[in-house]
CSV table of C-alpha atoms in Angstrom, one decimal:
chain,number,residue,atom,x,y,z
A,19,MET,CA,-51.0,-3.3,-0.1
A,20,HIS,CA,-50.7,-6.3,2.2
A,21,CYS,CA,-50.7,-10.0,1.3
A,22,ARG,CA,-50.0,-13.2,3.1
A,23,PRO,CA,-48.3,-16.4,2.0
A,24,GLU,CA,-50.5,-19.0,0.4
A,25,ARG,CA,-50.2,-22.7,0.5
A,26,ASP,CA,-48.3,-23.3,-2.7
A,27,GLY,CA,-46.4,-20.1,-3.1
A,28,TRP,CA,-44.7,-17.2,-1.3
A,29,PRO,CA,-45.0,-13.4,-1.5
A,30,VAL,CA,-42.4,-10.8,-1.8
A,31,LYS,CA,-43.0,-7.3,-0.6
A,32,LEU,CA,-41.0,-4.6,-2.4
A,33,GLN,CA,-40.9,-0.9,-1.7
A,34,THR,CA,-41.4,0.9,-5.0
A,35,SER,CA,-39.9,4.3,-5.8
A,36,ALA,CA,-43.3,5.9,-5.4
A,37,GLY,CA,-43.6,4.6,-1.9
A,38,ARG,CA,-46.2,1.9,-2.6
A,39,ARG,CA,-45.9,-1.7,-1.6
A,40,ARG,CA,-46.2,-4.3,-4.4
A,41,CYS,CA,-46.8,-8.0,-3.6
A,42,ARG,CA,-45.8,-10.7,-6.0
A,43,LEU,CA,-46.7,-14.3,-5.5
A,44,LEU,CA,-44.5,-16.9,-7.0
A,45,ASP,CA,-45.9,-20.4,-7.3
A,46,SER,CA,-43.3,-23.1,-6.9
A,47,ASN,CA,-45.5,-25.7,-8.6
A,48,ALA,CA,-46.0,-23.5,-11.7
A,49,PHE,CA,-42.4,-22.5,-12.2
A,50,GLY,CA,-40.4,-25.4,-10.8
A,51,PRO,CA,-37.2,-25.2,-8.7
A,52,LEU,CA,-35.1,-23.5,-11.3
A,53,GLY,CA,-37.7,-21.0,-12.3
A,54,LEU,CA,-38.4,-20.2,-8.7
A,55,TRP,CA,-34.7,-19.8,-8.0
A,56,LEU,CA,-34.3,-17.4,-11.0
A,57,GLN,CA,-37.3,-15.3,-9.9
A,58,ARG,CA,-35.9,-15.2,-6.3
A,59,LEU,CA,-32.6,-14.1,-7.7
A,60,GLY,CA,-34.3,-11.4,-9.7
A,61,LEU,CA,-36.1,-10.1,-6.6
A,62,ALA,CA,-32.8,-10.1,-4.7
A,63,ILE,CA,-31.4,-7.9,-7.4
A,64,LEU,CA,-34.3,-5.6,-7.0
A,65,LEU,CA,-33.8,-5.6,-3.3
A,66,GLY,CA,-30.2,-4.5,-3.9
A,67,GLY,CA,-31.4,-1.6,-6.0
A,68,GLN,CA,-33.8,-0.6,-3.2
A,69,VAL,CA,-30.9,-0.7,-0.7
A,70,LEU,CA,-28.9,1.6,-2.9
A,71,ILE,CA,-31.8,4.0,-3.2
A,72,HIS,CA,-32.3,4.1,0.6
A,73,LEU,CA,-28.6,4.8,1.1
A,74,LEU,CA,-28.7,7.6,-1.4
A,75,LYS,CA,-31.6,9.1,0.6
A,76,GLY,CA,-29.5,8.9,3.8
A,77,LYS,CA,-31.7,6.2,5.4
A,78,LEU,CA,-29.5,4.2,7.7
A,79,HIS,CA,-30.4,2.7,11.1
A,80,ARG,CA,-27.0,3.4,12.9
A,81,ARG,CA,-27.5,1.2,16.0
A,82,ASN,CA,-28.5,-1.8,13.9
A,83,THR,CA,-25.6,-1.1,11.6
A,84,LEU,CA,-23.1,-1.1,14.4
A,85,GLU,CA,-24.5,-4.3,15.8
A,86,GLN,CA,-24.2,-6.0,12.4
A,87,MET,CA,-20.7,-4.7,12.0
A,88,SER,CA,-19.8,-6.4,15.3
A,89,LEU,CA,-21.4,-9.7,14.1
A,90,VAL,CA,-19.7,-9.6,10.7
A,91,GLY,CA,-16.3,-8.2,11.8
A,92,THR,CA,-15.4,-8.9,15.4
A,93,ASP,CA,-17.1,-12.3,15.6
A,94,SER,CA,-15.6,-13.4,12.3
A,95,VAL,CA,-12.0,-12.2,12.6
A,96,GLY,CA,-10.7,-15.3,14.4
A,97,ILE,CA,-11.7,-17.9,11.8
A,98,ALA,CA,-10.6,-15.5,9.0
A,99,LEU,CA,-7.1,-15.1,10.4
A,100,ILE,CA,-6.6,-18.8,11.1
A,101,THR,CA,-7.7,-19.6,7.6
A,102,ALA,CA,-5.4,-17.0,6.1
A,103,ALA,CA,-2.4,-18.1,8.1
A,104,ALA,CA,-2.9,-21.7,7.0
A,105,ILE,CA,-3.3,-20.8,3.4
A,106,GLY,CA,-0.2,-18.6,3.4
A,107,ALA,CA,1.8,-21.5,5.0
A,108,VAL,CA,0.5,-24.1,2.6
A,109,PHE,CA,1.2,-21.9,-0.4
A,110,THR,CA,4.7,-21.4,0.7
A,111,ILE,CA,5.3,-25.1,1.2
A,112,GLN,CA,4.0,-25.8,-2.3
A,113,VAL,CA,5.8,-23.0,-4.1
A,114,ALA,CA,9.0,-22.4,-2.2
A,115,ARG,CA,10.7,-25.7,-3.0
A,116,GLU,CA,10.1,-25.4,-6.8
A,117,PHE,CA,11.2,-21.8,-6.8
A,118,ILE,CA,14.4,-22.7,-4.9
A,119,ARG,CA,15.1,-25.4,-7.4
A,120,PHE,CA,15.0,-22.9,-10.3
A,121,GLY,CA,17.0,-20.3,-8.4
A,122,ALA,CA,14.1,-17.9,-7.9
A,123,THR,CA,14.3,-17.7,-4.1
A,124,SER,CA,14.1,-13.9,-4.1
A,125,THR,CA,10.6,-14.0,-5.7
A,126,ILE,CA,8.8,-16.3,-3.2
A,127,GLY,CA,7.5,-13.5,-1.0
A,128,GLY,CA,6.3,-11.4,-4.0
A,129,VAL,CA,4.5,-14.3,-5.6
A,130,LEU,CA,2.7,-15.1,-2.3
A,131,ALA,CA,1.8,-11.4,-1.9
A,132,ILE,CA,0.3,-11.2,-5.4
A,133,ALA,CA,-1.6,-14.4,-5.0
A,134,LEU,CA,-3.0,-13.4,-1.6
A,135,THR,CA,-3.8,-9.8,-2.5
A,136,ARG,CA,-5.4,-10.4,-5.9
A,137,GLU,CA,-7.3,-13.6,-5.2
A,138,LEU,CA,-6.9,-15.7,-2.1
A,139,ALA,CA,-7.5,-13.1,0.7
A,140,PRO,CA,-10.7,-11.5,-0.7
A,141,LEU,CA,-12.0,-14.8,-2.1
A,142,LEU,CA,-11.5,-17.0,0.9
A,143,THR,CA,-12.7,-14.3,3.4
A,144,ALA,CA,-15.8,-13.9,1.3
A,145,ILE,CA,-16.4,-17.7,1.3
A,146,ILE,CA,-16.0,-17.8,5.1
A,147,LEU,CA,-18.5,-15.0,5.5
A,148,ALA,CA,-21.0,-16.5,3.0
A,149,GLY,CA,-21.1,-19.6,5.2
A,150,ARG,CA,-21.1,-17.9,8.5
A,151,VAL,CA,-22.8,-14.5,8.0
A,152,GLY,CA,-24.9,-15.1,4.9
A,153,SER,CA,-26.5,-18.2,6.4
A,154,ALA,CA,-27.2,-16.3,9.6
A,155,PHE,CA,-28.9,-13.4,7.7
A,156,ALA,CA,-31.1,-15.9,5.8
A,157,ALA,CA,-32.0,-17.9,8.9
A,158,GLU,CA,-32.7,-14.9,11.1
A,159,ILE,CA,-34.8,-13.0,8.7
A,160,GLY,CA,-36.4,-16.1,7.3
A,161,THR,CA,-37.6,-17.0,10.9
A,162,MET,CA,-38.9,-13.5,11.3
A,163,GLN,CA,-40.8,-13.9,8.0
A,164,VAL,CA,-42.5,-17.2,8.8
A,165,THR,CA,-43.4,-16.1,12.3
A,166,GLU,CA,-44.9,-12.9,10.9
A,167,GLN,CA,-42.5,-10.6,12.7
A,168,ILE,CA,-41.9,-8.8,9.4
A,169,ASP,CA,-45.7,-8.1,9.3
A,170,ALA,CA,-45.4,-6.7,12.8
A,171,LEU,CA,-42.7,-4.3,11.7
A,172,GLN,CA,-45.0,-3.0,9.0
A,173,ILE,CA,-47.9,-2.6,11.4
A,174,LEU,CA,-45.6,-0.5,13.5
A,175,ARG,CA,-44.7,1.5,10.4
A,176,SER,CA,-41.1,0.4,10.4
A,177,ASP,CA,-39.7,-0.3,6.9
A,178,PRO,CA,-38.1,-3.8,7.0
A,179,ILE,CA,-35.6,-2.7,4.4
A,180,ASP,CA,-34.5,0.2,6.5
A,181,TYR,CA,-34.5,-1.8,9.7
A,182,LEU,CA,-33.2,-5.2,8.6
A,183,VAL,CA,-31.7,-5.1,5.2
A,184,VAL,CA,-29.7,-1.8,4.8
A,185,PRO,CA,-27.7,-2.3,8.1
A,186,ARG,CA,-26.7,-5.8,7.1
A,187,VAL,CA,-25.6,-4.7,3.6
A,188,VAL,CA,-23.6,-1.7,4.9
A,189,ALA,CA,-22.0,-3.8,7.7
A,190,CYS,CA,-21.0,-6.6,5.3
A,191,SER,CA,-19.7,-4.2,2.6
A,192,LEU,CA,-17.6,-2.3,5.2
A,193,MET,CA,-16.2,-5.1,7.3
A,194,LEU,CA,-15.3,-7.6,4.6
A,195,PRO,CA,-12.5,-5.3,3.2
A,196,VAL,CA,-11.2,-4.9,6.8
A,197,LEU,CA,-11.2,-8.6,7.3
A,198,THR,CA,-9.5,-9.1,3.9
A,199,MET,CA,-6.6,-6.8,4.9
A,200,PHE,CA,-6.2,-8.6,8.2
A,201,ALA,CA,-6.2,-11.9,6.3
A,202,LEU,CA,-3.6,-10.6,3.8
A,203,VAL,CA,-1.2,-9.6,6.6
A,204,THR,CA,-1.8,-12.8,8.5
A,205,GLY,CA,-1.3,-14.9,5.3
A,206,LEU,CA,2.0,-13.1,4.6
A,207,LEU,CA,3.2,-13.7,8.1
A,208,GLY,CA,2.3,-17.3,8.0
A,209,GLY,CA,4.2,-17.7,4.7
A,210,MET,CA,7.2,-15.8,5.9
A,211,PHE,CA,7.4,-18.0,9.0
A,212,LEU,CA,7.3,-21.2,7.0
A,213,ALA,CA,9.8,-19.9,4.5
A,214,TYR,CA,12.2,-19.1,7.2
A,215,SER,CA,11.6,-22.3,9.2
A,216,LEU,CA,11.7,-24.8,6.4
A,217,TYR,CA,13.9,-23.2,3.7
A,218,ASP,CA,16.0,-20.7,5.7
A,219,ILE,CA,14.7,-17.7,3.6
A,220,SER,CA,15.4,-14.6,5.7
A,221,GLN,CA,12.6,-12.2,6.6
A,222,THR,CA,14.5,-9.4,4.9
A,223,LEU,CA,14.6,-11.2,1.6
A,224,PHE,CA,11.0,-12.2,1.9
A,225,LEU,CA,9.7,-8.7,2.7
A,226,ASP,CA,11.9,-7.1,0.0
A,227,SER,CA,10.3,-9.4,-2.5
A,228,VAL,CA,6.9,-8.4,-1.2
A,229,ARG,CA,7.6,-4.7,-1.6
A,230,SER,CA,9.0,-5.1,-5.1
A,231,PHE,CA,6.1,-7.2,-6.4
A,232,LEU,CA,3.1,-5.6,-4.6
A,233,ARG,CA,1.6,-2.4,-6.1
A,234,PRO,CA,-1.2,0.0,-4.8
A,235,TRP,CA,-3.4,-1.2,-7.6
A,236,ASP,CA,-3.3,-4.8,-6.2
A,237,LEU,CA,-4.5,-3.5,-2.8
A,238,PHE,CA,-7.2,-1.4,-4.5
A,239,ALA,CA,-8.4,-4.5,-6.4
A,240,ALA,CA,-8.6,-6.5,-3.2
A,241,ILE,CA,-10.6,-3.9,-1.4
A,242,LEU,CA,-13.0,-3.5,-4.4
A,243,LYS,CA,-13.5,-7.2,-4.6
A,244,ALA,CA,-14.2,-7.4,-0.9
A,245,ILE,CA,-16.8,-4.6,-1.1
A,246,VAL,CA,-18.6,-6.3,-4.0
A,247,PHE,CA,-18.5,-9.7,-2.3
A,248,GLY,CA,-19.8,-8.3,0.9
A,249,ALA,CA,-22.7,-6.6,-0.9
A,250,LEU,CA,-23.6,-9.8,-2.7
A,251,ILE,CA,-23.5,-12.0,0.4
A,252,SER,CA,-25.7,-9.6,2.4
A,253,VAL,CA,-28.2,-8.9,-0.3
A,254,ILE,CA,-28.7,-12.6,-1.2
A,255,GLY,CA,-28.9,-13.6,2.5
A,256,THR,CA,-31.5,-11.0,3.4
A,257,GLY,CA,-33.3,-11.5,0.1
A,258,TRP,CA,-33.7,-15.2,0.6
A,259,GLY,CA,-34.7,-14.6,4.2
A,260,LEU,CA,-37.5,-12.1,3.2
A,261,THR,CA,-38.9,-14.6,0.7
A,262,THR,CA,-39.1,-17.6,3.1
A,263,THR,CA,-42.2,-19.6,3.7
A,264,GLY,CA,-43.1,-23.0,5.0
A,265,GLY,CA,-42.0,-22.9,8.6
A,266,ALA,CA,-38.8,-24.5,9.9
A,267,LYS,CA,-38.4,-26.5,6.7
A,268,GLY,CA,-38.6,-23.4,4.6
A,269,VAL,CA,-36.1,-21.6,6.8
A,270,GLY,CA,-33.6,-24.4,6.3
A,271,GLN,CA,-34.1,-24.5,2.6
A,272,SER,CA,-33.7,-20.7,2.3
A,273,THR,CA,-30.5,-20.8,4.4
A,274,THR,CA,-28.9,-23.5,2.3
A,275,THR,CA,-29.9,-22.0,-1.0
A,276,ALA,CA,-28.7,-18.5,0.1
A,277,VAL,CA,-25.3,-19.9,0.9
A,278,VAL,CA,-25.0,-21.8,-2.4
A,279,THR,CA,-26.2,-18.8,-4.4
A,280,SER,CA,-23.8,-16.5,-2.6
A,281,LEU,CA,-20.9,-18.7,-3.4
A,282,LEU,CA,-22.0,-18.9,-7.0
A,283,ALA,CA,-22.3,-15.1,-7.2
A,284,ILE,CA,-18.9,-14.7,-5.6
A,285,PHE,CA,-17.1,-16.9,-8.1
A,286,ILE,CA,-18.8,-15.4,-11.1
A,287,SER,CA,-18.3,-11.8,-10.0
A,288,ASN,CA,-14.6,-12.6,-9.1
A,289,PHE,CA,-14.0,-13.7,-12.7
A,290,PHE,CA,-15.4,-10.5,-14.1
A,291,LEU,CA,-13.7,-8.3,-11.6
A,292,THR,CA,-10.4,-10.0,-12.2
A,293,TRP,CA,-10.7,-9.6,-15.9
A,294,LEU,CA,-11.8,-5.9,-15.5
A,295,LEU,CA,-9.1,-5.0,-13.0
A,296,PHE,CA,-6.1,-6.9,-14.4
A,297,GLN,CA,-6.9,-7.4,-18.0
A,298,GLY,CA,-9.3,-4.7,-19.0
A,299,PHE,CA,-7.7,-1.6,-17.4
A,300,GLU,CA,-4.1,-2.8,-17.4
A,301,GLY,CA,-4.5,-4.1,-20.9
A,302,VAL,CA,-5.0,-0.5,-22.0
A,303,ASP,CA,-1.5,0.3,-20.8
């Protein structure tokens, strides 16, 4: 079934499990901005489910996936590393003096490692990618939608989900953990450099503190968070792009809303993941 955007609403094409296409028209005048946003969010969740189904069926456009991995990973590594180094240095400046005052110099490296691994590295890297990659996904696919390039793909019997959405979700979910690990190492190096330069804390003492505090579970938690954040950013960005109407103005609105929604989803999911990983599971012990 094929449908086109109407003046006061926008359609969403979803691939059902039976292989049929279902078109749903949401009227912005009828539902208002909040209602429209909630329905758009619901359709993005359905899109995420479809991506999972396609992956379970082994449907993956490898060339597009590699291209998106380069966009998400290689092109984003510089800003992620600079941000992580700055955060590690600032954290050390703020914490080291207080710890030295209380005679806890040997714990500075460990505290920085815990903060970076559990929260700062995955969260800040995800925020960077939400602004850089999530907005790019929404703008690119939104432009394709309003210029009817998505319709052209369907005419050529190419599934937009296979061709556009799945590669971006896979790339973001794979590369965000890698960027998070790079950010973690860079943040620790930045903190160690400042600790030695400003407070004469030796590298050996700093690294010994890191080793004594950091556990494999912390690294697992960071990787899991990064995977979830990457999936959220990509699904929301592509979902908002696919539901764009209204020409250039609609593309701009979709891009802005996609970034804001991604950030909101990151913060909310981070709370629940933190509770589950460090309160739920560990609380059992």
